[in-house]
CSV table of C-alpha atoms in Angstrom, one decimal:
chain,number,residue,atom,x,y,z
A,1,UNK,CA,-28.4,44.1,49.9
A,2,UNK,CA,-32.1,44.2,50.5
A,3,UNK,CA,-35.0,46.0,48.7
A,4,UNK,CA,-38.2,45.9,50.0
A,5,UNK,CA,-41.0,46.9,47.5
A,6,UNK,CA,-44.7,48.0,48.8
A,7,UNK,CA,-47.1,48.1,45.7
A,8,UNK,CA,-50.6,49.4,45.9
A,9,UNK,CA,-53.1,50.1,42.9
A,10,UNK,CA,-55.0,53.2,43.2
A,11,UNK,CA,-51.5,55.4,41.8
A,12,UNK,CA,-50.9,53.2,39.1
A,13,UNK,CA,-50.6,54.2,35.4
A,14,UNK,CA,-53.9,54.4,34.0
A,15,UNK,CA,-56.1,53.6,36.9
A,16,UNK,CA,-58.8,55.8,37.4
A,17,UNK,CA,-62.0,54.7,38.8
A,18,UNK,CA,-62.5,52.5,42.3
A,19,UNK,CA,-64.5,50.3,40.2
A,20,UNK,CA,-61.1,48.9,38.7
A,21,UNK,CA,-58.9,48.3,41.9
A,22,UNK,CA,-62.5,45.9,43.5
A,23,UNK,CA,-62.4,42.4,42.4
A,24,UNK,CA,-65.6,42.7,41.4
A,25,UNK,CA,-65.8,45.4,39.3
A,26,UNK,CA,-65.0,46.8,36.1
A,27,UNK,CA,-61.6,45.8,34.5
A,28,UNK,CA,-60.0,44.6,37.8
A,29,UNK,CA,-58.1,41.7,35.8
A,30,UNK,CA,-56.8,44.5,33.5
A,31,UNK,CA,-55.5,46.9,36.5
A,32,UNK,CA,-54.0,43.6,38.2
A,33,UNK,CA,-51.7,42.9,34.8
A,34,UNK,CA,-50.9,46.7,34.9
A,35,UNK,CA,-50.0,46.6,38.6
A,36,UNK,CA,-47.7,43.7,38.0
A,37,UNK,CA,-46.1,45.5,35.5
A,38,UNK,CA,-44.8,48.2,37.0
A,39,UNK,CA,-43.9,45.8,39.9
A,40,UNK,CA,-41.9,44.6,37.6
A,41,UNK,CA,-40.5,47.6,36.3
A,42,UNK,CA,-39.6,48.2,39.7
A,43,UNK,CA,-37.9,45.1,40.5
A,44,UNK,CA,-36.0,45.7,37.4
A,45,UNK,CA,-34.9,48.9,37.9
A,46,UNK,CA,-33.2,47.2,41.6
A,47,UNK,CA,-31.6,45.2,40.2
A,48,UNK,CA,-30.3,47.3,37.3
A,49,UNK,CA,-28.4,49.0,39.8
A,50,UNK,CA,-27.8,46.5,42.5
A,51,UNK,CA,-28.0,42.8,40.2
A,52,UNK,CA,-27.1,40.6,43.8
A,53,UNK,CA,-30.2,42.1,45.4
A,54,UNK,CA,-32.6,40.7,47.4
A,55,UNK,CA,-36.1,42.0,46.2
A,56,UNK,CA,-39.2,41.6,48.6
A,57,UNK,CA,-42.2,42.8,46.8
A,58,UNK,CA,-45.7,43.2,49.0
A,59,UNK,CA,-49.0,43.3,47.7
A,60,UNK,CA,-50.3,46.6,49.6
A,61,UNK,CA,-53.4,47.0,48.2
A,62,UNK,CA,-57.4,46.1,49.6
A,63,UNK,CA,-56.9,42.1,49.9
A,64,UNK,CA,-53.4,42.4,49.3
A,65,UNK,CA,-53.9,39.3,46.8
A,66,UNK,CA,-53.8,41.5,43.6
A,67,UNK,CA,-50.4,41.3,42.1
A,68,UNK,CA,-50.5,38.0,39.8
A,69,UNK,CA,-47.6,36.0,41.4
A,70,UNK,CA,-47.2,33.4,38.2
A,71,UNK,CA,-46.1,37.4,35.7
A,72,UNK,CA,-44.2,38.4,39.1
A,73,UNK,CA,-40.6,38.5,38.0
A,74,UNK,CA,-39.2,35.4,39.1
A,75,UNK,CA,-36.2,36.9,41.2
A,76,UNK,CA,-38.3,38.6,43.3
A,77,UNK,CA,-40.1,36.9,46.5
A,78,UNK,CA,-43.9,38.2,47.4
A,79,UNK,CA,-45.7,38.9,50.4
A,80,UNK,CA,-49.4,38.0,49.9
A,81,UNK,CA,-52.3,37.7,51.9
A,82,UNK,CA,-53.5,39.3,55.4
A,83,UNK,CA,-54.2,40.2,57.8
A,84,UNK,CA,-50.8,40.5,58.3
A,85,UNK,CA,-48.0,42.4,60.8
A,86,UNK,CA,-47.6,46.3,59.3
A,87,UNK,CA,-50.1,45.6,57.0
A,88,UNK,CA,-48.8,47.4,53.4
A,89,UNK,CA,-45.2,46.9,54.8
A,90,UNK,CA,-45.8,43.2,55.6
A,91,UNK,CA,-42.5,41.8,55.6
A,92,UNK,CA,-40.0,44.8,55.9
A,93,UNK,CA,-37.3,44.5,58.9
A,94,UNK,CA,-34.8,46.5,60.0
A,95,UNK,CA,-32.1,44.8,58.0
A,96,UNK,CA,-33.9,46.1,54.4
A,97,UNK,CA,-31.3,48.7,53.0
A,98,UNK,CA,-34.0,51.1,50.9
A,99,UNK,CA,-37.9,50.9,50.5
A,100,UNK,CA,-39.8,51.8,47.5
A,101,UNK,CA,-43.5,52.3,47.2
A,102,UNK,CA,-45.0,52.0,44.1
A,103,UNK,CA,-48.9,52.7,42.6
A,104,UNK,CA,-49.6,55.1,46.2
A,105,UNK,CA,-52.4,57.7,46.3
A,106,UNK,CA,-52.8,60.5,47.8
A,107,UNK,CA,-54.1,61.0,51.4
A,108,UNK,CA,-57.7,61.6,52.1
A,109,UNK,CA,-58.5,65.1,51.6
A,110,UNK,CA,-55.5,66.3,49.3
A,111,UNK,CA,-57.7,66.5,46.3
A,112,UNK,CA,-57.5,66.9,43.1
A,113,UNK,CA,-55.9,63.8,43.2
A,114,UNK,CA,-56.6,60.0,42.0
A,115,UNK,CA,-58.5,58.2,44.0
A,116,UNK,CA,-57.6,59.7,47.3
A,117,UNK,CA,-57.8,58.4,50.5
A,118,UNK,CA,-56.4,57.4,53.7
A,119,UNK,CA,-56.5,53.5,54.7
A,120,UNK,CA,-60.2,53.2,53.9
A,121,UNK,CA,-62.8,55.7,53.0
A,122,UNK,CA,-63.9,55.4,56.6
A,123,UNK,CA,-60.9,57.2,57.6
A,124,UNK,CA,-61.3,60.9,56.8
A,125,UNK,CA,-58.4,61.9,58.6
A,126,UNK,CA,-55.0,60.8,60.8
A,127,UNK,CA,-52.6,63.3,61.9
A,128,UNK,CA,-49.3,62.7,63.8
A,129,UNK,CA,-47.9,65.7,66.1
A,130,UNK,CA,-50.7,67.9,64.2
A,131,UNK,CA,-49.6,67.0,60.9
A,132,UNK,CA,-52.1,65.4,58.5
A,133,UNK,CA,-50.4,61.9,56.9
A,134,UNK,CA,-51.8,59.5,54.4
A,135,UNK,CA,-50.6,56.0,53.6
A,136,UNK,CA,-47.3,57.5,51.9
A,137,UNK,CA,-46.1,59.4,55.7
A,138,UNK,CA,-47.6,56.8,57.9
A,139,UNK,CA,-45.2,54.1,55.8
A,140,UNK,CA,-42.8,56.6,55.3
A,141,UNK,CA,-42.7,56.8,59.0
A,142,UNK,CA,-43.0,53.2,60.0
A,143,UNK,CA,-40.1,52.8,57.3
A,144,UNK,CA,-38.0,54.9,58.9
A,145,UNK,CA,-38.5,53.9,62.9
A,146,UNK,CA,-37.4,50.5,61.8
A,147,UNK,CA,-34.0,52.7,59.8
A,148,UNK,CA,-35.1,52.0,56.7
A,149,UNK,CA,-35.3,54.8,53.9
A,150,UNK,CA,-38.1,55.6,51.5
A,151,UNK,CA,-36.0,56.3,48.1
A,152,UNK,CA,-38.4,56.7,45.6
A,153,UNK,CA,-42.5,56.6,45.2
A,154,UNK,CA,-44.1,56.5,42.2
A,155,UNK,CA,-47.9,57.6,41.8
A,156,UNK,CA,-50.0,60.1,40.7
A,157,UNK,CA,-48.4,64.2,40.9
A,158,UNK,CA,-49.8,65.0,44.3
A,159,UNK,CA,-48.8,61.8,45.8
A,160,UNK,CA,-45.5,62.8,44.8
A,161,UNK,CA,-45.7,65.5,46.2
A,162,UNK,CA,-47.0,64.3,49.9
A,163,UNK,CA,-43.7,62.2,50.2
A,164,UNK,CA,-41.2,65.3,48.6
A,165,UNK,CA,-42.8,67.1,51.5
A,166,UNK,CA,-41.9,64.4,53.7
A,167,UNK,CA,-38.9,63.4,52.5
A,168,UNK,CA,-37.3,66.2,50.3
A,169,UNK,CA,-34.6,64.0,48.9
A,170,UNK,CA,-36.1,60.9,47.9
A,171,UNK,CA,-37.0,60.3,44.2
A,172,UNK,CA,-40.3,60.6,43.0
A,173,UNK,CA,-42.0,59.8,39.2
A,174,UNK,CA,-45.8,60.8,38.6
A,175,UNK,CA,-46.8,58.0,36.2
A,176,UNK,CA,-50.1,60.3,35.7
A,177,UNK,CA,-51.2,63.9,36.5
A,178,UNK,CA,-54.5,64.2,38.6
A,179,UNK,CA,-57.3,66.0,37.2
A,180,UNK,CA,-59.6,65.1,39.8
A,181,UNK,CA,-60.5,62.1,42.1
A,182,UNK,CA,-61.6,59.5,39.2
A,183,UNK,CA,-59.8,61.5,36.0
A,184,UNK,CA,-55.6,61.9,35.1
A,185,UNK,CA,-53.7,62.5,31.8
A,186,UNK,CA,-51.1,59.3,31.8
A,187,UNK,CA,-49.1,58.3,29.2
A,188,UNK,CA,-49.0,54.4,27.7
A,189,UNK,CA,-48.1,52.3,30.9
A,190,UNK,CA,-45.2,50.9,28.7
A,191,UNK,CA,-43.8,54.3,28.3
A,192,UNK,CA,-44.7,54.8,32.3
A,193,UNK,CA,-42.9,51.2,33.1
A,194,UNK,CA,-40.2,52.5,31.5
A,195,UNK,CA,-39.9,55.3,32.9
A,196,UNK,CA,-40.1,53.4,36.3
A,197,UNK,CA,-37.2,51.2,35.8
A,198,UNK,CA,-34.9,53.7,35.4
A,199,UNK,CA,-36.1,55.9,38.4
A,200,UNK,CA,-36.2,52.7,40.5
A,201,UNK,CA,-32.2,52.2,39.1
A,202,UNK,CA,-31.5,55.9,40.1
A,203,UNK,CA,-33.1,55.7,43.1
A,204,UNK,CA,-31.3,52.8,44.7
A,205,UNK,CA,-28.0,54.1,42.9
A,206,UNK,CA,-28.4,56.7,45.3
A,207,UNK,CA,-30.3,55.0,48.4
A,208,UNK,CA,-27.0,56.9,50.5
A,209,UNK,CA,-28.6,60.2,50.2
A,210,UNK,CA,-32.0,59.7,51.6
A,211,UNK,CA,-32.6,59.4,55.3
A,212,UNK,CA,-34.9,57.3,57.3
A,213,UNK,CA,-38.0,59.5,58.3
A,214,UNK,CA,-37.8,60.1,62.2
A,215,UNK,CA,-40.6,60.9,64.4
A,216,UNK,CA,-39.2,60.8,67.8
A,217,UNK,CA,-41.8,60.0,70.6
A,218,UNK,CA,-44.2,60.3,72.3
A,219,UNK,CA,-46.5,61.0,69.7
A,220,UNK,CA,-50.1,62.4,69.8
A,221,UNK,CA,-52.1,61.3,67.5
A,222,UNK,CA,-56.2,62.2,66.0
A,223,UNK,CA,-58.2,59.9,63.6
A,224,UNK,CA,-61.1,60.9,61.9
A,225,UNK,CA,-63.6,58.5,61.5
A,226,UNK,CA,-67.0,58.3,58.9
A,227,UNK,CA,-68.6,55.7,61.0
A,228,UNK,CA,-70.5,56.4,64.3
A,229,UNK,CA,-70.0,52.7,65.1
A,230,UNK,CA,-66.4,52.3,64.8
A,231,UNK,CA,-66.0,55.9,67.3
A,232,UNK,CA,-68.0,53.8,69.5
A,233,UNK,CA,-65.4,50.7,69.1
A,234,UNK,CA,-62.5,52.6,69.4
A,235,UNK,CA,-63.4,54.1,73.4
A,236,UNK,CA,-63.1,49.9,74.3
A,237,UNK,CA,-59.4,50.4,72.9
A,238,UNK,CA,-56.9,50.9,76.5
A,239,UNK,CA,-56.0,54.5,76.0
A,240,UNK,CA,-58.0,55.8,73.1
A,241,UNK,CA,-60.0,58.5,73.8
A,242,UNK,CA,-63.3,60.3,72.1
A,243,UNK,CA,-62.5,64.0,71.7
A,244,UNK,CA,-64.8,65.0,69.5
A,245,UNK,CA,-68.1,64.3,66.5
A,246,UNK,CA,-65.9,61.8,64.4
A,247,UNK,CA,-62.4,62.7,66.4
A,248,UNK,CA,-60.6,59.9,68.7
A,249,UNK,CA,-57.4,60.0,70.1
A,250,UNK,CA,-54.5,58.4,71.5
A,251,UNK,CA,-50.6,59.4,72.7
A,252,UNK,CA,-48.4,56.7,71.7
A,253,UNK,CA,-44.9,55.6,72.9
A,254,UNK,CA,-43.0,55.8,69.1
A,255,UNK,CA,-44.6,55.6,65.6
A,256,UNK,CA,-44.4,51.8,65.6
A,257,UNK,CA,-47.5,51.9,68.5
A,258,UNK,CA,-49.0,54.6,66.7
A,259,UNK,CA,-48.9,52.8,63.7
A,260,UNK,CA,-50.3,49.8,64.5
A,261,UNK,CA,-52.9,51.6,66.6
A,262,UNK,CA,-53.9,53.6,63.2
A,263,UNK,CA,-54.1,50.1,61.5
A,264,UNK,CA,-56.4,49.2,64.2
A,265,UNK,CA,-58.8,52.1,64.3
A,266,UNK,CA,-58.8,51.6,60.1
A,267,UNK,CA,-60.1,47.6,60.8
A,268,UNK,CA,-62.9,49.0,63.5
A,269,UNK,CA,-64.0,51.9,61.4
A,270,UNK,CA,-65.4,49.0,58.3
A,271,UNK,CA,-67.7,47.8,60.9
A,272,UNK,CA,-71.2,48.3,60.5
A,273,UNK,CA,-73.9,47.6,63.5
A,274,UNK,CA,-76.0,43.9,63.1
């Protein structure tokens, strides 16, 4: 069996402030231990339930070098580094039995919610047949056109509740409850770890019951983008088109195209002019 883990920061217990998920700011080294703890809680909770596993964990957050690979339980093998193909999913294949994404935020927009946002805070927006997705659905999505289900996510309450919407049966644990963007009421990240191992035990107990997530194609798709430049950028992209102030947009063959294409338009929309 194989378990593929995607593990970003911003929904982890007792992060609050952007200031601690930057290397260079305030407390990074302590959010770092506390997102390799519930990685590990994580991995745990796997294996719990399925002991012959094979655990891929990848570091799906800014650099993607955050997780500290040396406190990384040892039977688990890490995806580090980028850029990288699928980006926060680096390292899944069609092969992997269940997916579980742990420490996600909410998409851009869905506020109150911890540190919400979409890719980058240069995206404001992406929506998929009309439908407004964040990291959680555009994984979610990406998951499931390679027939791979999302069983449990763990992360503030409205992230929850993006991928219950998404995916009604997966398992979901809010390790914190969003007061606002940079504010939650959490409970000690050992009592929150714990609580993740046994939801990540439950969860791939019952990885039978959850479905892939299908969008069939073709799919239309809109970005929203902060920076003037990158709108510019994006009309040199072969079938991306400028529809509006901040709005481009593309039709794309399946979500694997669309997705990369979003991964893309997120790259262009950090550039500034020289």
């Amino acid at each position: 069996m194989k378990v593929f883990l995607s593990v970003d920061l911003e929904g982890v217990s007792g992060i609050v402030h952007a200031t601690e998920t930057r290397p260079d700011g305030y407390d990074y080294a302590r959010a770092r231990a506390l997102m390799t703890a519930e990685a590990n809680a994580a991995i745990a909770g796997v294996l719990d339930a399925e002991p012959a596993a094979e655990v891929l964990v990848a570091d799906a957050h800014g650099p993607f070098r955050n997780l500290l690979p040396e406190e990384l339980d040892r039977r688990a093998h890490l995806v580090r580094g980028k850029p990288r193909p699928l980006g926060m999913l680096g390292g899944l294949e069609a092969d992997t039995d269940a997916a579980l994404f742990i420490g996600y935020h909410a998409r851009a927009g869905s506020g109150p919610a911890v540190l919400a946002h979409t890719m980058s805070g240069d995206v404001l927006d992406v929506r998929v047949a009309g439908r407004s997705l964040g990291e959680t659905g555009l994984n979610a999505a990406m998951a499931g056109h390679l027939g791979v289900p999302v069983v449990l996510l763990s992360g503030d309450d409205v992230a929850c509740a993006e991928l219950r919407d998404l995916v009604p049966s997966a398992r979901t644990l809010a390790v914190k409850q969003a007061l606002g963007q940079t504010a939650t009421v959490a409970p000690h990240p050992e009592e929150a770890q714990e609580r993740l191992r046994r939801a990540a035990r439950e969860a791939v107990a019952r990885r039978s019951e959850v479905a892939p997530l299908a969008l069939p194609g073709p799919l239309d798709v809109e970005a929203d983008l902060l920076n003037p430049t990158a709108l510019d950028l994006a009309e040199l992209v072969p079938g991306v088109t400028r529809t509006g102030g901040r709005t481009v947009a593309f039709t794309a063959a399946d979500t694997a195209e669309a997705y990369r294409l979003v991964l893309l338009l997120v790259q262009l929309a950090t550039i500034r002019p020289a």
